[in-house]
Coordinates of N, CA, C and O in Angstrom, one line a residue:
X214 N 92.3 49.1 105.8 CA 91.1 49.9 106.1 C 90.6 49.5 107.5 O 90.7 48.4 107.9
X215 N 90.0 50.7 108.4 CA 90.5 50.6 110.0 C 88.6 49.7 109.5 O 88.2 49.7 108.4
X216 N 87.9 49.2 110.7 CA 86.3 49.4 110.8 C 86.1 50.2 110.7 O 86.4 50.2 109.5
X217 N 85.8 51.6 111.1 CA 85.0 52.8 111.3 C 85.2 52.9 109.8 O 84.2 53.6 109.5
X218 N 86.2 52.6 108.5 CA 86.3 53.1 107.8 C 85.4 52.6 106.8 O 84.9 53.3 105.9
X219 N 85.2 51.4 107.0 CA 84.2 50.4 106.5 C 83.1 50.4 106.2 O 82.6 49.7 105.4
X220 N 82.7 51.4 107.3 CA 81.1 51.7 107.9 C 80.2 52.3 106.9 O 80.7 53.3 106.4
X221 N 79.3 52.2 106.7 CA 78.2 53.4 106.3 C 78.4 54.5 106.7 O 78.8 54.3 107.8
X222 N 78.3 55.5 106.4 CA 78.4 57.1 107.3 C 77.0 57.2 107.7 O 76.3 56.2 107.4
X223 N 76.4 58.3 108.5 CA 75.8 58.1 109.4 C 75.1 59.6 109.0 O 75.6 60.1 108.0
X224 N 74.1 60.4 109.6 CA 73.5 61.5 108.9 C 74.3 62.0 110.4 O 74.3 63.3 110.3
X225 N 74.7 61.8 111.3 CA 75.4 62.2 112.6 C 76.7 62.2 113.1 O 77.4 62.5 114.1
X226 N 77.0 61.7 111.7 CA 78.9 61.5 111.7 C 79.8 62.7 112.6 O 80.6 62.7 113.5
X227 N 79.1 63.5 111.9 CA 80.3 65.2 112.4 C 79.7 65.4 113.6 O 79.6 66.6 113.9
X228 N 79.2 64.5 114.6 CA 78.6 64.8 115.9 C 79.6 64.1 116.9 O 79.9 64.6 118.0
X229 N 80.1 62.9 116.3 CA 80.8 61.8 117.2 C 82.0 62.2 117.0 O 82.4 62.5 115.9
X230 N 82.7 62.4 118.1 CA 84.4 61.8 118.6 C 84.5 60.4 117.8 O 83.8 59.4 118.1
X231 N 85.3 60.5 117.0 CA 85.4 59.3 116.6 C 86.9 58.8 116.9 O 87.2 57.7 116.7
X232 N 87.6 59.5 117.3 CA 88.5 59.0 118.5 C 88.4 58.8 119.4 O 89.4 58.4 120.0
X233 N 87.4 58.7 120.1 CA 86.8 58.2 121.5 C 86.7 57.4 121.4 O 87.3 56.6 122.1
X234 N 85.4 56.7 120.0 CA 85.0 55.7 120.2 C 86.3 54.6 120.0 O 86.4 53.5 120.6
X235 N 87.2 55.2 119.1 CA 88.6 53.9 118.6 C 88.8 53.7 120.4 O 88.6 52.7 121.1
X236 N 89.1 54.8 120.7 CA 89.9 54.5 122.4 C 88.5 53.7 123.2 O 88.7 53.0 124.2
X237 N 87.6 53.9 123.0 CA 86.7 52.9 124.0 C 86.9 51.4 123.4 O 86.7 50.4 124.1
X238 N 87.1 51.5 122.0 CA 86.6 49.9 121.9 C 87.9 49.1 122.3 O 87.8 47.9 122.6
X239 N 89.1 49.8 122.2 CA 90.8 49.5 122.1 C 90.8 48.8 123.4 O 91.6 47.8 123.5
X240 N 90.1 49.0 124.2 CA 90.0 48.7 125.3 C 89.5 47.2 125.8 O 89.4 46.6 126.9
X241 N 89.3 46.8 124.5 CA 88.7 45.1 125.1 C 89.7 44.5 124.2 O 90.7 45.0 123.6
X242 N 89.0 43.2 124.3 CA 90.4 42.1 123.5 C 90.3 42.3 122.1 O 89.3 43.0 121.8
X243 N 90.9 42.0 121.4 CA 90.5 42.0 119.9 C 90.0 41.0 119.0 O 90.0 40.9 117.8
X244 N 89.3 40.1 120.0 CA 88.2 39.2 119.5 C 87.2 39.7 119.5 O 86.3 39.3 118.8
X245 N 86.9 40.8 120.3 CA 85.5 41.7 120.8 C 85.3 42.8 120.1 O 84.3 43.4 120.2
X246 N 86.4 43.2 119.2 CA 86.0 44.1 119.1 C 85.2 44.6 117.6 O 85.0 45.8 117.6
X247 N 85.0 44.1 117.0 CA 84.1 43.9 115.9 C 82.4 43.8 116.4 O 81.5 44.5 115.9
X248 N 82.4 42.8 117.4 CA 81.1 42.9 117.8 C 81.0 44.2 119.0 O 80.0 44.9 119.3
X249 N 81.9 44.3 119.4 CA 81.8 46.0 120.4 C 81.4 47.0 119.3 O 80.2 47.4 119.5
X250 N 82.0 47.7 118.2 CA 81.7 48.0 117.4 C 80.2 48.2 117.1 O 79.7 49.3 117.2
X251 N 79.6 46.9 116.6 CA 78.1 46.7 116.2 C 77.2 47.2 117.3 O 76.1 47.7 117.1
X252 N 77.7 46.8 118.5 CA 76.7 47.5 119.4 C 76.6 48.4 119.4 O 75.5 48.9 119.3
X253 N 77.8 49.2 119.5 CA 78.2 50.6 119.9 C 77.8 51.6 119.2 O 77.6 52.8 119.6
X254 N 77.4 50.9 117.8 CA 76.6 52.0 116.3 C 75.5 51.7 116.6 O 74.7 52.6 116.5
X255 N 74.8 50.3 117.0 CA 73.1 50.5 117.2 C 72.6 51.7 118.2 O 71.8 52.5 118.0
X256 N 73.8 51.4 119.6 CA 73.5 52.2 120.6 C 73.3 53.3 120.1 O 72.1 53.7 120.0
X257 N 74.5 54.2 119.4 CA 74.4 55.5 118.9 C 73.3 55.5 118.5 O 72.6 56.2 119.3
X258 N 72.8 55.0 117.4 CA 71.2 55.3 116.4 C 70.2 55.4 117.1 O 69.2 56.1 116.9
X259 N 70.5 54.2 118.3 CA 68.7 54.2 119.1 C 68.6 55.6 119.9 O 67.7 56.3 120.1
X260 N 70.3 55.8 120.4 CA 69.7 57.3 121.5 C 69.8 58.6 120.6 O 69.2 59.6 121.0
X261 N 70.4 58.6 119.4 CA 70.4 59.9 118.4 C 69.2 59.7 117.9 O 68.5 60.8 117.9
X262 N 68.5 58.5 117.4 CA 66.8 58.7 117.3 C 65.9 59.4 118.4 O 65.3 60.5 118.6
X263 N 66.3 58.3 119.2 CA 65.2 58.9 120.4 C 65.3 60.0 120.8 O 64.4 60.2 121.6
X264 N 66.3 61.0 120.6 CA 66.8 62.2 121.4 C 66.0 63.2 120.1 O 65.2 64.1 120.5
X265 N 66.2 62.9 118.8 CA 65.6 63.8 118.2 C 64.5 63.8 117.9 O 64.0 64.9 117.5
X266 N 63.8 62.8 118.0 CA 62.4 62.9 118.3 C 61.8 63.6 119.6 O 60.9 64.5 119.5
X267 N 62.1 63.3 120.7 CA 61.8 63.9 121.5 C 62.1 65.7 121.4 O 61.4 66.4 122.0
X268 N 63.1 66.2 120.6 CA 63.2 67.5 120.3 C 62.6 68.3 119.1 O 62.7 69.5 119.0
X269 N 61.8 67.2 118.1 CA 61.4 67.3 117.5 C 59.8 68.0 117.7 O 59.2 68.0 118.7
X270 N 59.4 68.5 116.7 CA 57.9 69.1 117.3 C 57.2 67.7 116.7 O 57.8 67.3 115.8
X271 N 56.2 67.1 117.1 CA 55.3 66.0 116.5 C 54.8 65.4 115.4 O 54.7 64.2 114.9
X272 N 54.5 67.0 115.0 CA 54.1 67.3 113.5 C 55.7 66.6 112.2 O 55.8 66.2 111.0
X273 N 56.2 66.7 112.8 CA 58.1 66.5 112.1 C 58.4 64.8 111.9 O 59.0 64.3 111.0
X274 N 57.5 64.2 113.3 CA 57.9 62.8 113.3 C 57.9 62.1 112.0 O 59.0 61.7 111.7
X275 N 57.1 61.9 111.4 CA 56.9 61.0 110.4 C 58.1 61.4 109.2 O 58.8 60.8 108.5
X276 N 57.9 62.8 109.3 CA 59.1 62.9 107.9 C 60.7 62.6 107.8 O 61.6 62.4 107.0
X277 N 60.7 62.7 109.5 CA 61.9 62.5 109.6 C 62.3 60.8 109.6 O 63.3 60.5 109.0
X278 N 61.7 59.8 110.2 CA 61.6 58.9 110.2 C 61.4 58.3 108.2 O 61.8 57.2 107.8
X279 N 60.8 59.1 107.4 CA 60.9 58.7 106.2 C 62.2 59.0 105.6 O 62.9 58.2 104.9
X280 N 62.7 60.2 106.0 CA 63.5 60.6 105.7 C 64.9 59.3 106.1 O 65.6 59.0 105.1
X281 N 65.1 58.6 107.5 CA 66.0 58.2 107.6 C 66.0 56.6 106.9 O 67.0 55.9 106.5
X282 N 64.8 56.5 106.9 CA 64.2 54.8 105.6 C 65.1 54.8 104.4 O 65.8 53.8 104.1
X283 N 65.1 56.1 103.6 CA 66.0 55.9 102.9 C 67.4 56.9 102.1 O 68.0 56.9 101.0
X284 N 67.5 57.8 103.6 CA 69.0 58.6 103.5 C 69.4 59.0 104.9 O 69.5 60.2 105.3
X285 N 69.6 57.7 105.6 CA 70.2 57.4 107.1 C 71.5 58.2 106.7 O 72.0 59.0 107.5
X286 N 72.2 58.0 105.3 CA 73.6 57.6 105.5 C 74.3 59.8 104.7 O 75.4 60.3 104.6
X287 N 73.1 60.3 104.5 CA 73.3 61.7 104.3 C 73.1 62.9 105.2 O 72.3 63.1 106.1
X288 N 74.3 63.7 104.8 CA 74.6 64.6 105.8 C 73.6 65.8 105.9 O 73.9 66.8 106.6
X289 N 72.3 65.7 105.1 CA 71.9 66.8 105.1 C 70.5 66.4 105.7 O 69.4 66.9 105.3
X290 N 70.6 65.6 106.6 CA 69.0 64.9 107.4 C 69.8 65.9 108.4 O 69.4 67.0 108.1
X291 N 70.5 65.9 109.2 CA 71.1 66.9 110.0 C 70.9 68.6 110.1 O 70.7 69.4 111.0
X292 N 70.9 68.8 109.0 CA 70.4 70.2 108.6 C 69.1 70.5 108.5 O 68.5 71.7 108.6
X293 N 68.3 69.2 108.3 CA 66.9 69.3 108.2 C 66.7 69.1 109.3 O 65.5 69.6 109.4
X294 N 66.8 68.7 110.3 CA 66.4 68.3 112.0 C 66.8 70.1 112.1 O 65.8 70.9 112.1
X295 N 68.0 70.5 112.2 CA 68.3 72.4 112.3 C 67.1 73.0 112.1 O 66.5 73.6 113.0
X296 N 66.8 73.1 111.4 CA 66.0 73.9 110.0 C 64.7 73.7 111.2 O 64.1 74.7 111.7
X297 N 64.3 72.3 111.4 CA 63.3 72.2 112.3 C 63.0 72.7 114.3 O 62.1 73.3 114.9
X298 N 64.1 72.3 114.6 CA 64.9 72.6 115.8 C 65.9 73.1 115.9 O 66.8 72.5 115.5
X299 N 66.2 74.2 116.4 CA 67.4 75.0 116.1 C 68.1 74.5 117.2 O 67.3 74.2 118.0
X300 N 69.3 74.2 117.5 CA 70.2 73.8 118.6 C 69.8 72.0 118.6 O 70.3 71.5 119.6
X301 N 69.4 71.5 118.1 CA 69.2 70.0 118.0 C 70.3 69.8 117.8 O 70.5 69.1 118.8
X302 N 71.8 69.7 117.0 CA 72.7 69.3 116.6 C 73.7 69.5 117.7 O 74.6 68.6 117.7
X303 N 73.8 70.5 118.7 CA 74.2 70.2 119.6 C 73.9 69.6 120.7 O 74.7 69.3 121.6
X304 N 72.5 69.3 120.8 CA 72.0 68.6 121.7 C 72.4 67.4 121.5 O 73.0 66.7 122.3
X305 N 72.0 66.9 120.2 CA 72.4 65.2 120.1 C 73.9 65.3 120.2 O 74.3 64.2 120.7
X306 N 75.1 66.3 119.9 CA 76.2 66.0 120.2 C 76.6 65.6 121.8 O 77.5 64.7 121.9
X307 N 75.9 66.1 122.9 CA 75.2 65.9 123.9 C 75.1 64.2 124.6 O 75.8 63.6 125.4
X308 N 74.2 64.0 123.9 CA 73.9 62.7 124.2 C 74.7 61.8 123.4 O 74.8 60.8 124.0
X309 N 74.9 61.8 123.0 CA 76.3 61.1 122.0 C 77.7 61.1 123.0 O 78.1 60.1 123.5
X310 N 78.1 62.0 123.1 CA 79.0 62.2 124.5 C 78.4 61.4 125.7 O 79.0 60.6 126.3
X311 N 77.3 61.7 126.0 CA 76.9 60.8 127.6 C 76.4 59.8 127.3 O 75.7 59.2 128.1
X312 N 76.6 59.3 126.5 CA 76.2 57.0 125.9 C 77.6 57.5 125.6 O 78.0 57.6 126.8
X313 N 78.3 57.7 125.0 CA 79.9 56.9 125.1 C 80.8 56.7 126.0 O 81.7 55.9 125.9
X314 N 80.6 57.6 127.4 CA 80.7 58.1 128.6 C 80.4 56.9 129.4 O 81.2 56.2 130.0
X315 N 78.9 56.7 129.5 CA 78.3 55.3 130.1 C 78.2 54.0 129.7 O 77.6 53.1 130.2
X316 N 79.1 53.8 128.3 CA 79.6 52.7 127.9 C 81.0 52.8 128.1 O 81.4 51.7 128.3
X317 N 82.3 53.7 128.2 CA 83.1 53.6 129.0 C 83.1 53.1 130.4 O 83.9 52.2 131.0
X318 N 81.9 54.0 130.9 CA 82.4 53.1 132.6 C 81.7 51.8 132.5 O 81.9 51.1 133.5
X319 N 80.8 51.1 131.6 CA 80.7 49.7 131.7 C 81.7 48.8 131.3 O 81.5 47.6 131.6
X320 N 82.7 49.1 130.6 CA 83.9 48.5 129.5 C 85.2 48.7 130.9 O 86.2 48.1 131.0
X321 N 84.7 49.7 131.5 CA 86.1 49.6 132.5 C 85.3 48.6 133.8 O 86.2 48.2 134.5
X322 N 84.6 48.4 134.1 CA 83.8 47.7 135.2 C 84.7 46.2 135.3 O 85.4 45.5 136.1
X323 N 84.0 46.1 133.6 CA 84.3 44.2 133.6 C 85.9 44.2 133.3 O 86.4 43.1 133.3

């Protein structure tokens, strides 16, 4: 069983290349790459939060935030962010693409 397979699923799963991310982490040693990994899913969560909040209308924050307390890991908080924001699911596809993008060119730097 690969990591990614391991994982919790994510209410954002069907947003990610998840062949990117294999090819971004492949890219370091394979001592690192477990903890590349852990960052790499906080990263995701902190900018797919903050992204949808910000798209979110105000009134939405709290429920959604309850909502992910305790069904982070279902696919249907995604439909409910839709439902609230229409085009939100490609937006955060969006930024999901440009943090994996800007954690590539830091991974090719060093």
């Amino acid at each position: 069983m690969s990591y990614l397979q391991s994982l919790t699923p994510t209410y954002y799963d069907t947003l990610v290349e998840w062949e990117l991310v294999e090819e971004l982490i492949s890219l370091l040693d394979e001592s690192e790459q477990t903890e590349a990994y852990q960052l790499l899913f906080k990263t995701l969560d902190h900018v797919v939060l903050e992204k949808a909040l910000h798209l979110l209308e105000e009134q939405h924050h709290q429920d959604f935030l309850d909502l992910l307390t305790h069904q982070h890991h279902e696919p249907f908080v995604l439909s409910w962010l839709e439902e609230r924001s229409e085009g939100i699911s490609h937006q955060l596809k969006i930024t999901i693409r440009e943090t994996k993008v800007e954690i590539k060119e830091l991974l090719i730097k060093e």
